[in-house]
Coordinates of C-alpha atoms and ligand atoms in Angstrom, one line a residue:
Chain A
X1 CA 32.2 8.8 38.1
X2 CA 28.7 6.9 39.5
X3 CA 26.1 5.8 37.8
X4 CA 23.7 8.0 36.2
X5 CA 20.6 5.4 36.8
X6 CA 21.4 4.2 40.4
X7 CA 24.6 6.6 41.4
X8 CA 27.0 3.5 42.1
X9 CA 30.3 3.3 40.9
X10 CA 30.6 3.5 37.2
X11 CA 32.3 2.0 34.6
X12 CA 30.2 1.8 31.4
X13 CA 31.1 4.9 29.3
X14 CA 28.3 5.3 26.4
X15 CA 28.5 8.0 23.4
X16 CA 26.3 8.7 21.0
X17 CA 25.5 12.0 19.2
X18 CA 21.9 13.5 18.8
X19 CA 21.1 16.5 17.0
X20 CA 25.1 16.7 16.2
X21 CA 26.3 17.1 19.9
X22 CA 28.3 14.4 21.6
X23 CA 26.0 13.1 24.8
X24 CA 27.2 10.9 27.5
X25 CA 26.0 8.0 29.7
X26 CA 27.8 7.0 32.4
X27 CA 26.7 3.5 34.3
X28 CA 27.8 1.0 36.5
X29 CA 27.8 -3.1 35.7
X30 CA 24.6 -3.7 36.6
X31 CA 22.4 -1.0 35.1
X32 CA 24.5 -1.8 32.2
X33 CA 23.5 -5.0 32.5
X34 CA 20.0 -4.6 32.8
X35 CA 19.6 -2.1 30.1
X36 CA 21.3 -4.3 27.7
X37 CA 24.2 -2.1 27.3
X38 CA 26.8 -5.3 27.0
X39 CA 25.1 -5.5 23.6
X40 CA 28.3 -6.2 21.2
X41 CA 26.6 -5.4 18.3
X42 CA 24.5 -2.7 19.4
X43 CA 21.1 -3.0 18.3
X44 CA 19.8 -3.7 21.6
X45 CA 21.9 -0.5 22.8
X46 CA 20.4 1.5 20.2
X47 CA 16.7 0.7 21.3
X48 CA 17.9 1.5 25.3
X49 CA 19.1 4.6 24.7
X50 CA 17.1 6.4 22.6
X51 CA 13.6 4.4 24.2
X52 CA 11.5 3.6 20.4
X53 CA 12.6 6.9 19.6
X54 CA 15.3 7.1 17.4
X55 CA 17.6 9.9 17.5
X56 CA 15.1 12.4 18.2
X57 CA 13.0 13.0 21.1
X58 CA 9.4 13.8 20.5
X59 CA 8.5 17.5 21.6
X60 CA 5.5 17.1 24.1
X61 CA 2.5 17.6 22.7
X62 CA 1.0 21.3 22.8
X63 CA -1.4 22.7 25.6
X64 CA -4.2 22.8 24.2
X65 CA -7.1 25.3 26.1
X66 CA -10.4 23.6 26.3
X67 CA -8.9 19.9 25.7
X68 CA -10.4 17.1 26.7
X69 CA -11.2 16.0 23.3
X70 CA -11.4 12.8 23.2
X71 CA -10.3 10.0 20.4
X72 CA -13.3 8.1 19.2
X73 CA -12.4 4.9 18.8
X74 CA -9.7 4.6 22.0
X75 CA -10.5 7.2 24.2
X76 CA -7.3 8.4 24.3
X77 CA -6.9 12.4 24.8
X78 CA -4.2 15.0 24.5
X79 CA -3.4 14.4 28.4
X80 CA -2.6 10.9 27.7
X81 CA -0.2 11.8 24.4
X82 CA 1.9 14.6 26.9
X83 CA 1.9 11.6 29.4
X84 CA 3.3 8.6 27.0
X85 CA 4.1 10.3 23.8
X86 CA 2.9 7.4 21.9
X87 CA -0.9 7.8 20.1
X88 CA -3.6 5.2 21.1
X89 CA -4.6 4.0 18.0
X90 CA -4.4 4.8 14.3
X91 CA -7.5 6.9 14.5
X92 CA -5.7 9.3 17.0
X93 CA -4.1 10.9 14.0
X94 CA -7.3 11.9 12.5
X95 CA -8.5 13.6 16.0
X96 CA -5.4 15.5 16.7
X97 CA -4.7 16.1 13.1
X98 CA -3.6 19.5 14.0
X99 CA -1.8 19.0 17.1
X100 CA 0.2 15.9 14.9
X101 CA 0.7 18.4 12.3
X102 CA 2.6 20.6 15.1
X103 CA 4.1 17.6 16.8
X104 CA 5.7 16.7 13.3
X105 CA 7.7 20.1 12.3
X106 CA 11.2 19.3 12.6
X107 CA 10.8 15.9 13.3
X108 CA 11.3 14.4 9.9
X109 CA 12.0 15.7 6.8
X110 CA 8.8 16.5 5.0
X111 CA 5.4 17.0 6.7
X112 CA 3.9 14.4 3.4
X113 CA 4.3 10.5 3.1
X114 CA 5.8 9.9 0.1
X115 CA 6.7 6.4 0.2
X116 CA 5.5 3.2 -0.5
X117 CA 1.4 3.0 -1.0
X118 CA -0.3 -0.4 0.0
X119 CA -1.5 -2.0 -3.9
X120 CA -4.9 -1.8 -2.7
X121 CA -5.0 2.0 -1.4
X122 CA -3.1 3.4 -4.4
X123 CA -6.3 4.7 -6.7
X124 CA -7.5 6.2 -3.5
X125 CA -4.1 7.5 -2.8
X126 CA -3.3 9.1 -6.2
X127 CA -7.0 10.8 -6.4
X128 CA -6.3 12.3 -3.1
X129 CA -3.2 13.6 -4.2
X130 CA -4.6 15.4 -7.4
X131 CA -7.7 16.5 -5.4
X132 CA -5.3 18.0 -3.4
X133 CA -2.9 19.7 -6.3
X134 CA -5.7 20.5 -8.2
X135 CA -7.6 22.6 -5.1
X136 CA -3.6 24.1 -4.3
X137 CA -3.9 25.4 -8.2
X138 CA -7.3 26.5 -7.4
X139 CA -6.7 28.9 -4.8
X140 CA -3.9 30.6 -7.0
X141 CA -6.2 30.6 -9.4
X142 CA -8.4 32.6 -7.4
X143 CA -5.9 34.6 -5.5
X144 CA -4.7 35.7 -8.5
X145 CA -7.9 36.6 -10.3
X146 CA -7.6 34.1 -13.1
X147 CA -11.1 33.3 -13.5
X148 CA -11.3 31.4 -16.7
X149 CA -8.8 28.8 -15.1
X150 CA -10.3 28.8 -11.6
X151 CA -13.4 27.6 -14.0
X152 CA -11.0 25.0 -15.6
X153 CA -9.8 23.9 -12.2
X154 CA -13.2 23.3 -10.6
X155 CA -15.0 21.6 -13.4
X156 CA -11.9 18.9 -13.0
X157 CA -12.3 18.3 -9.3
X158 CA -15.9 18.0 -9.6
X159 CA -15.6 15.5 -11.9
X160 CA -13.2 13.7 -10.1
X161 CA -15.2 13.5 -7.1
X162 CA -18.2 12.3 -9.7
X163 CA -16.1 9.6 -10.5
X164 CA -15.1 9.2 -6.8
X165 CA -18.7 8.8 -5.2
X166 CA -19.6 6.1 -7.9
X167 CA -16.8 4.2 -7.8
X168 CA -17.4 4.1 -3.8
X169 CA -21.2 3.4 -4.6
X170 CA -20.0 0.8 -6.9
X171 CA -17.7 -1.3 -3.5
X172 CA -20.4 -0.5 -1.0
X173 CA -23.5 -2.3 -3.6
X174 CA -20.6 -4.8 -3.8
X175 CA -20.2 -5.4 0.1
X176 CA -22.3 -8.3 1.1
Chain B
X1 CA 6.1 -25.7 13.6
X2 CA 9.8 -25.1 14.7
X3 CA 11.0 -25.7 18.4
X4 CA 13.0 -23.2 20.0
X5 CA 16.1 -25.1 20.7
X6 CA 16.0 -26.4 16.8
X7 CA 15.6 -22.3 16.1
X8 CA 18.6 -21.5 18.0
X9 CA 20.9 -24.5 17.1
X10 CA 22.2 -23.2 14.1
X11 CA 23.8 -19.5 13.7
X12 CA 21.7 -17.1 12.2
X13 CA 22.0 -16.4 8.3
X14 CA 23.5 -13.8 8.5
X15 CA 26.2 -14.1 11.3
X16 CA 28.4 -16.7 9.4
X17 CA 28.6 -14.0 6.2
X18 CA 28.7 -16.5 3.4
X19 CA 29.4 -14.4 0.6
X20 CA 29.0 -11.4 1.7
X21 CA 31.9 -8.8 2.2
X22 CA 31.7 -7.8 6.1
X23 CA 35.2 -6.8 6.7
X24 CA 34.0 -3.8 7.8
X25 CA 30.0 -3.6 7.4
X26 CA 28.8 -6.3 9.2
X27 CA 25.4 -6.6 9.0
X28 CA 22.4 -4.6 7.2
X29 CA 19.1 -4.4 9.0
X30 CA 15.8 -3.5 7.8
X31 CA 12.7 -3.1 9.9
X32 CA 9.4 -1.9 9.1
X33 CA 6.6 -0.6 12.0
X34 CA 3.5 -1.5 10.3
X35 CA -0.6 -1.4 12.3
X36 CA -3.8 -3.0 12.4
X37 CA -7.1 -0.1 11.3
X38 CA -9.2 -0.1 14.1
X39 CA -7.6 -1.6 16.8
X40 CA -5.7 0.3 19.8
X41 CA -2.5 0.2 19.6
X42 CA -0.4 -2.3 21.9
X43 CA 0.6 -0.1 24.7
X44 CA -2.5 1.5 25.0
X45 CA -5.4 -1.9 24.2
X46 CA -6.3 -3.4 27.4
X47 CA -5.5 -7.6 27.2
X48 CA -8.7 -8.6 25.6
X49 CA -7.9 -5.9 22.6
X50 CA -4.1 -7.2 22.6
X51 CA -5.2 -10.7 22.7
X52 CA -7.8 -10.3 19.6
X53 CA -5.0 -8.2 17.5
X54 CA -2.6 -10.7 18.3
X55 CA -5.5 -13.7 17.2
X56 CA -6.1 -11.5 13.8
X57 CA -2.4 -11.0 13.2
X58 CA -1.0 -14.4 14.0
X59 CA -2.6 -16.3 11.4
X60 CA -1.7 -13.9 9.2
X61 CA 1.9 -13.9 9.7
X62 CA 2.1 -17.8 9.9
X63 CA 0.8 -17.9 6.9
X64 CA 3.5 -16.0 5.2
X65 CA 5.2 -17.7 2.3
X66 CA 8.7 -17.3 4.1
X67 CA 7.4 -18.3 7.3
X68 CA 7.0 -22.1 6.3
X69 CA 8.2 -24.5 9.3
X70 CA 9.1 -21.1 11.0
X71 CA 9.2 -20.3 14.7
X72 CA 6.1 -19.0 16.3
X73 CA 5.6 -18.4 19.7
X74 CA 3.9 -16.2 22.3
X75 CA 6.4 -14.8 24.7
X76 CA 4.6 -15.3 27.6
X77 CA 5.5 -19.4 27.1
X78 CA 9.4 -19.0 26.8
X79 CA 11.5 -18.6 29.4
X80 CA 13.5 -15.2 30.3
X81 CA 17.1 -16.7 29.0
X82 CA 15.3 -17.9 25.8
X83 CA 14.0 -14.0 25.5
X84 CA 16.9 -13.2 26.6
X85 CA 19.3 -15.2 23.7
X86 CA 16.5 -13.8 21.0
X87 CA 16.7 -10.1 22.1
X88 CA 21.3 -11.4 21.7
X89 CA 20.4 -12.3 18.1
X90 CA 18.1 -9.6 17.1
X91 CA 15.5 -11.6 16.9
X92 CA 13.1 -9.5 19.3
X93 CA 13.7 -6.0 21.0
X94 CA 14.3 -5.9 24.7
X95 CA 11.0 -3.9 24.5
X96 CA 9.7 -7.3 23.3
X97 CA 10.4 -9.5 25.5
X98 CA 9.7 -7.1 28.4
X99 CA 5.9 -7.2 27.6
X100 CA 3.3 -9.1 28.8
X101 CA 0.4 -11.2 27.2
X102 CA -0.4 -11.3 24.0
X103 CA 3.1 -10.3 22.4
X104 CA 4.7 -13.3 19.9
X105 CA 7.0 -13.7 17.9
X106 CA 7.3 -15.2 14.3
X107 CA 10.7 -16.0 13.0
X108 CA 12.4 -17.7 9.6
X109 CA 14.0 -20.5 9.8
X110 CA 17.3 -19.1 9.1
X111 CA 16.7 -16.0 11.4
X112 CA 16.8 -13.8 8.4
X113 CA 13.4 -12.5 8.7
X114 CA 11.5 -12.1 12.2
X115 CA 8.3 -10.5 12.8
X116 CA 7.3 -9.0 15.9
X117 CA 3.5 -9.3 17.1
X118 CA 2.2 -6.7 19.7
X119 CA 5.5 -4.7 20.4
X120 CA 5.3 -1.0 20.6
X121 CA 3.2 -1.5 17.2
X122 CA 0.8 -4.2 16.1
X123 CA 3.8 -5.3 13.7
X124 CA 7.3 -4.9 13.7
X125 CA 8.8 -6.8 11.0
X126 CA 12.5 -7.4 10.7
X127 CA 15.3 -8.7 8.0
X128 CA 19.1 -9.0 8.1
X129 CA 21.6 -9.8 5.9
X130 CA 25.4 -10.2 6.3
X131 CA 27.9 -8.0 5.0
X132 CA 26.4 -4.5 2.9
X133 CA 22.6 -5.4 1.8
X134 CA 20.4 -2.8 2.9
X135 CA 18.8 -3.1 -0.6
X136 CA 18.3 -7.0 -0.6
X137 CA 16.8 -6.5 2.8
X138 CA 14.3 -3.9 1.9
X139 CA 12.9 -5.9 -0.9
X140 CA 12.8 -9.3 0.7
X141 CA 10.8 -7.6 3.2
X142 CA 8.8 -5.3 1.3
X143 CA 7.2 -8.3 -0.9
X144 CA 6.4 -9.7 2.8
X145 CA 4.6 -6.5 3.7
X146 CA 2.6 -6.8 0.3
X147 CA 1.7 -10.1 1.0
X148 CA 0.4 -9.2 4.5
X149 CA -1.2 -6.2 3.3
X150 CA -3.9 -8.9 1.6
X151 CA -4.9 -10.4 4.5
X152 CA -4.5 -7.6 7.1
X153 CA -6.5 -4.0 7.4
X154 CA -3.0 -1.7 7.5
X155 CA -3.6 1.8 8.8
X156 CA -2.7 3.9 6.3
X157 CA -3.5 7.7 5.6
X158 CA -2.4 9.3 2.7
X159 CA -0.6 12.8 4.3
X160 CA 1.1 10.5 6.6
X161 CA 1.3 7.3 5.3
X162 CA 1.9 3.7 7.6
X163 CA 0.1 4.9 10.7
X164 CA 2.9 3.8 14.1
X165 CA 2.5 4.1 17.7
X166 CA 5.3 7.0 18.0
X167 CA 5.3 9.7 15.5
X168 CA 8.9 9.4 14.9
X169 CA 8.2 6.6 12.5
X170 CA 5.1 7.7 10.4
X171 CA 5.5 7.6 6.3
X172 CA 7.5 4.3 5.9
X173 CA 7.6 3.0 9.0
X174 CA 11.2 2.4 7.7
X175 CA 14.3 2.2 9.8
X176 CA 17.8 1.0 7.6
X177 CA 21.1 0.5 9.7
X178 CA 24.1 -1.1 9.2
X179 CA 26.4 -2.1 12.2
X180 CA 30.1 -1.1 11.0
X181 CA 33.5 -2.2 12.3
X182 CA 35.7 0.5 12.7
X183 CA 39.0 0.2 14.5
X184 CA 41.4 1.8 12.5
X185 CA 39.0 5.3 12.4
X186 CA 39.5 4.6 16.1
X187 CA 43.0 4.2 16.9
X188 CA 43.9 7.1 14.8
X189 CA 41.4 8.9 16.2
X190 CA 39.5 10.1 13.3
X191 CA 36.0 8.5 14.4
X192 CA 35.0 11.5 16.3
X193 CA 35.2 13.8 13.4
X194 CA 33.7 11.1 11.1
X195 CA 30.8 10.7 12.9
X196 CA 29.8 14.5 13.5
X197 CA 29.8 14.3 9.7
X198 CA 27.3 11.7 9.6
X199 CA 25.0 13.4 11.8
X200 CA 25.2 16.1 10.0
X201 CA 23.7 14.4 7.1
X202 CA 20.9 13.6 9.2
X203 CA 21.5 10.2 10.1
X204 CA 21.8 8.2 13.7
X205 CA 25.1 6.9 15.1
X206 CA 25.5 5.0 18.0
X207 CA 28.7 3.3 19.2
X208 CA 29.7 1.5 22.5
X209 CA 32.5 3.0 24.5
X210 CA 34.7 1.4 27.0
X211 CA 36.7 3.6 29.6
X212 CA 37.7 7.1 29.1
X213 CA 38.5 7.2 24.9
X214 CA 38.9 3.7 24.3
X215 CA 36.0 2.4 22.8
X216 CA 34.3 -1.1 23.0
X217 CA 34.3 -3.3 20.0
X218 CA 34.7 -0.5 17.5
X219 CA 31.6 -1.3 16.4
X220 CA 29.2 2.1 15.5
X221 CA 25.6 1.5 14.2
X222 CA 24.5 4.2 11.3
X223 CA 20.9 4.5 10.4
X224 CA 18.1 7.1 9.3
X225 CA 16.1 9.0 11.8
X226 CA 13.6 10.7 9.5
X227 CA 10.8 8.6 8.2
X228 CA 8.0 11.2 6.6
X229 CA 8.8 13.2 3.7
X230 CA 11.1 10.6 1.4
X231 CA 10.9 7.8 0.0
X232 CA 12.4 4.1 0.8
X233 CA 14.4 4.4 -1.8
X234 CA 15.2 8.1 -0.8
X235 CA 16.4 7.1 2.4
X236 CA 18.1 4.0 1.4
X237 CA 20.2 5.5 -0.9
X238 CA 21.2 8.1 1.7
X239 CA 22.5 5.6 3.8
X240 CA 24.2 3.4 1.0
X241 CA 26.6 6.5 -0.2
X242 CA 27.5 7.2 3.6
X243 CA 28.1 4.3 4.6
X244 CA 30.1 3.4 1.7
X245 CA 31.9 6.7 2.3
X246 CA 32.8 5.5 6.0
X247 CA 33.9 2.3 5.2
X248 CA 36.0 3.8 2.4
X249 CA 37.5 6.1 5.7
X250 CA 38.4 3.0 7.7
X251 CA 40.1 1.1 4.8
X252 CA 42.2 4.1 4.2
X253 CA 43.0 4.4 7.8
X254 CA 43.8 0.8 8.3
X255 CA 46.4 1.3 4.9
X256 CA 47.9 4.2 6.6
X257 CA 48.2 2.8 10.0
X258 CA 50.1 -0.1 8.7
X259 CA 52.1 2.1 6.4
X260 CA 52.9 4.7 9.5
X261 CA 53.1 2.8 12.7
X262 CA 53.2 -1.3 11.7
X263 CA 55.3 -1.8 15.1
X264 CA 51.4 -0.7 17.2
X265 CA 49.6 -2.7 14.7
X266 CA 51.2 -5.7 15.2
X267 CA 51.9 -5.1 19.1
X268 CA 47.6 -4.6 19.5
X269 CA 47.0 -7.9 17.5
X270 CA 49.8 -9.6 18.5
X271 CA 48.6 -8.9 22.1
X272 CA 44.7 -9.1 21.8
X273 CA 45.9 -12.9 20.2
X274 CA 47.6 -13.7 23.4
X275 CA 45.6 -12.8 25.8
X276 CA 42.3 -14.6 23.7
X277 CA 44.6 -17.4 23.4
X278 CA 45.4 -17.6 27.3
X279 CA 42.9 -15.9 29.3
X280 CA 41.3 -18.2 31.9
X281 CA 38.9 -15.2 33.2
X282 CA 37.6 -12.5 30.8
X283 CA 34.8 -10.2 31.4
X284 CA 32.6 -9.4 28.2
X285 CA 34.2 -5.8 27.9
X286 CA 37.7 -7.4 27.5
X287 CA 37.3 -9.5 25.7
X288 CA 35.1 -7.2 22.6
X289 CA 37.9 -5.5 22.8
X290 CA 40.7 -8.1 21.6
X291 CA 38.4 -9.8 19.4
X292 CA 37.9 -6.4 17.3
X293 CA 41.5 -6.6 16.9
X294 CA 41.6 -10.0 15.9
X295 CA 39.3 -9.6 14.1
X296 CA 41.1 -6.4 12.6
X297 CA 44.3 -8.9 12.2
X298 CA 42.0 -11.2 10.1
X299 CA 41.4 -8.9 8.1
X300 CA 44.6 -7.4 7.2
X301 CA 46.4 -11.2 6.7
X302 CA 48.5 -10.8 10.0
X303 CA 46.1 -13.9 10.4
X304 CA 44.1 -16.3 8.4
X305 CA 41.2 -14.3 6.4
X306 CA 38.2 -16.8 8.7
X307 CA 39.3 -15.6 11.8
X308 CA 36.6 -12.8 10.8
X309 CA 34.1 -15.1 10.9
X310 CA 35.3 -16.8 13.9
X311 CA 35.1 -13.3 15.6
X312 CA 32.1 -12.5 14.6
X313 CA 30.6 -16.1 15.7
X314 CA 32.3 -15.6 19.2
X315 CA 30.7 -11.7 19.8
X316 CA 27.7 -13.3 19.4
X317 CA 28.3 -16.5 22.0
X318 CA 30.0 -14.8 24.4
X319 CA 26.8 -12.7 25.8
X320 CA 25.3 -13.8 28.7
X321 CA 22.2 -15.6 27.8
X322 CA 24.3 -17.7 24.8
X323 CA 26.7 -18.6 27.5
X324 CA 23.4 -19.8 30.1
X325 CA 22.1 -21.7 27.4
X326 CA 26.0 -22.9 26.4
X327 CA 26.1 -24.2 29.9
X328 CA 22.6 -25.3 30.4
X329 CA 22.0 -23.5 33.6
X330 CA 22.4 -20.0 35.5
X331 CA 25.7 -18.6 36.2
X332 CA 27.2 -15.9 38.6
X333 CA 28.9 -13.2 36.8
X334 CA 32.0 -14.7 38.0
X335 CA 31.0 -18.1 36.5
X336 CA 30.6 -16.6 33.1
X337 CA 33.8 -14.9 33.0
X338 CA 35.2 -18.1 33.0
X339 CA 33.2 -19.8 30.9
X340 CA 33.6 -17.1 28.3
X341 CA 37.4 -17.7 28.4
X342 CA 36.8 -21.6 28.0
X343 CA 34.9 -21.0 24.9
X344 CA 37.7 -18.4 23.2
X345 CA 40.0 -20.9 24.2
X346 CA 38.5 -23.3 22.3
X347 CA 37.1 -21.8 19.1
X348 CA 40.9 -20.4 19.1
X349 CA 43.3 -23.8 19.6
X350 CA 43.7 -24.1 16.5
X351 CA 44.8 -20.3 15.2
X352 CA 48.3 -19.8 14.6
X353 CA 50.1 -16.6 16.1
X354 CA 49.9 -13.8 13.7
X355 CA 52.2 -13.2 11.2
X356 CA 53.9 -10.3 12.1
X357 CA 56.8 -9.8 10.0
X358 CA 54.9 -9.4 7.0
X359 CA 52.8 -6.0 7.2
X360 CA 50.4 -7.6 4.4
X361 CA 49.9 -10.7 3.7
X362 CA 47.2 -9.9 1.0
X363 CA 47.8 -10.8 -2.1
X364 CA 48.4 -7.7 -4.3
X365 CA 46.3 -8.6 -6.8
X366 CA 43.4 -8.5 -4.9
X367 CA 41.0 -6.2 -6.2
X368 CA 39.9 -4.1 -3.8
X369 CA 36.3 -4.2 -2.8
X370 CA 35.8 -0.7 -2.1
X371 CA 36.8 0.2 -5.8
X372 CA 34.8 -2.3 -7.6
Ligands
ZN1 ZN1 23.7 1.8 38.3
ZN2 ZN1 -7.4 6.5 19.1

């Protein structure tokens, strides 16, 4: 068998499984070497063969006609994401929301974080996730022509956001 | 702050297992991909913007209450075995040390915690423990990340929580693995079908394999791919009841090996103990492959119950940049091989041969761990 790198003789036989089917790598001493595949304890393995991807390749990023959009902040654009499948910075997410929201499906098990909230985010983060219920129960509201709720509904997140914008005129008189 | 050959004097924490049941988990491992708001991301900043995340972050991270007298240094100032012998104790990715300025790394005393500065994220934080501990790990690590979230600006959104570089690790940020020892799933050739299973459940397993079927080491890493759309807790529970499952699988299989075929039990220790005890030349490959079995025969009291420990120290000193900085200098391939044997040799003089008329040594009264 020859390497699958450099097409030498091999003699490094690596297994793992992805996706539930059993893929091979075959490779000779010294790609082994050089990718870190005498690892005995694997962790170094693990980053080599699966790149910083973790059991799961990340689908290219969808065509998108008329691209060229551009993020902010970097300057990173959907070219650059097809190219290194890795974002530029944390404000990519918020330019490509939708393309992300594509990228994600299948990728992970839910499309929402619901993990671990840094302390000083969590009043933001629980008011964004009522806003959010609330408006969800809204539109049934709606859809099913249940006025008096709908009514209900959007006297709630109004005063929510009340609440919302003073609290946030509250920090920004605060900021120096 | 601590020098790199003080760092790497002692074994890590979490190598010598002191207290810890690792007869067949090994090690649990924790890391967390955490980033800076409004700076590029590594790959992408040019120098200057690595250079400034790094100057933001670094104080930071020394600072850290667990980081007292800890190891700090930028990557660029160590030399490539001393990379090398981190990336060998998990102490930095390869991805790590491969990068260029700007990238540091900030690691415990003991080696149980180490923080990555400017690797494929701004932060790439690390614990391990010996022996089953994914929970310990998490929360040792997760009061680390609180205390970092006060002095840092975390990216953060709340549909997809803790912000990374690769989308395979938005929500948590959160990757749990354990590194498992399973020889007896191997030789009877059950591993194959346990590890389908596993996949199945959604998580990642990766294992080493020698030639054709025999594999290398026995030793199969299990951890969780998804990140979004759970909790830590979530996913660390996942992982807990599988791996427990597993290592319930391999204890069987080592009781019914020894109850089926003792004669090929004893006949793979008895040799792997030979040829440890009297090889003069011994490529890596060879010898992770007798010292799981020795390791195997610790275990099931053909020999002393340390010589797990002793295995466990050797896998680790055996790798090529341990053995450079062993020796003091660089070595052919050649020259290691030897070397390699010299130091078996040596941590071994004093074993006995195995006890092989005795299937179990064990007392009976042992409870088992698995049960409790
Ligand atoms: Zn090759
Ligand atoms: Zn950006």
């Amino acid at each position: 068998m020859d390497c699958d790198i450099c097409g030498k003789h091999a003699k490094v036989h690596l297994t793992q499984l992805v996706g539930g089917q059993i893929k091979k790598i075959t490779l000779c001493d010294d790609c082994a070497k050089e990718k870190g595949v005498t690892d005995p304890t694997g962790f170094a393995l693990a980053e080599m063969l699966l790149g910083k991807t973790p059991g799961k390749v990340v689908p290219a990023a969808p065509a998108v006609a008329g691209s060229g959009r551009k993020c902010p902040t970097c300057g990173f654009t959907l070219e650059d994401l097809r190219r290194i499948r890795r974002f530029g910075c944390a404000d990519c997410y918020n330019t490509f929301r939708d393309d992300v929201n594509q990228m994600l499906r299948g990728m992970h098990k839910g499309p929402k974080h619901c993990g671990k909230v840094p302390a000083g985010m969590m009043e933001l983060h629980e008011r964004t996730q009522r806003l959010e219920e609330l408006r969800g129960k809204l539109d049934q509201a709606i859809t099913s022509e249940n006025y008096e709720e709908a009514a209900g509904l959007r006297d709630e997140i109004r005063q929510i956001e009340i609440r919302a914008a003073a609290a946030k005129q509250t920090t920004d008189d605060s900021l120096p | 702050m601590m020098r790199f050959t003080t760092l790497i004097k002692n074994p890590a924490d979490w190598m010598t297992g002191e207290g810890a049941d690792n007869a067949i988990v090994l090690t649990s491992r924790i890391r967390l991909a955490r980033n800076l708001r409004g700076e590029s991301f590594p790959g992408w900043a040019k120098k200057e913007e690595r250079r400034h995340a790094l100057e933001v972050m670094r104080p930071a991270v020394e600072g850290l209450s667990v980081m007292k007298d800890a190891f700090s240094q930028e990557l660029d100032d160590l030399t490539s075995v001393q990379k090398q012998v981190l990336v060998e104790r998990h102490l930095i990715s390869r991805e790590h040390a491969a990068r260029g300025e700007g990238s540091a790394a900030v690691i415990e005393r003991r080696q149980s915690i180490a923080l990555m500065l400017n690797e494929e994220d701004h932060l790439r934080m690390q614990a391990i423990r010996p022996g089953m501990s994914l929970r310990g790990a998490f929360e040792s690590l997760s009061a680390i990340d609180d205390e970092l979230e006060n002095a840092l600006e975390l990216a953060f959104d709340h549909e997809l929580g803790y912000l990374t570089t690769c989308p395979t690790n938005l929500g948590t940020g959160l990757r749990a693995s354990a590194m498992l020892h399973l020889p007896a799933l191997v030789l009877s050739d059950q591993i194959g079908q346990v590890l389908q299973a596993v996949n199945k459940i959604g998580l990642a397993v990766r294992g080493l394999y020698g030639e054709g079927t025999e594999s290398l080491g026995n030793l199969f890493q299990i951890s969780n791919q998804s990140t979004l759309g759970e909790s830590e807790e979530t996913i660390l529970r996942r992982l807990e009841r599988v791996i427990s499952q597993v290592a319930t699988h391999e204890r069987n299989a080592r009781d019914k090996l020894l109850e089926d075929d003792p004669a090929m039990v004893s006949d793979k220790i008895g040799r792997a103990y030979g040829v440890l005890r009297h090889a003069w030349i011994i490529d890596s490959k060879e010898a992770l492959t007798h010292l799981s079995l020795l390791r195997l025969g610790g275990d099931l009291g053909f020999l002393p119950q340390d010589t797990v420990k002793t295995c466990d120290a050797l896998l680790m000193d055996i790798q090529p940049a341990h053995l450079q900085l062993h020796s003091g200098r660089k070595m052919t391939p050649e020259e290691r091989d030897s070397i390699r044997a010299e130091i078996v040799r040596g941590r071994l003089q004093s074993l006995e041969a195995p006890d092989i008329r005795s299937t179990r040594k064990k007392d009976e009264s042992d409870p088992d761990p698995e049960i409790l």
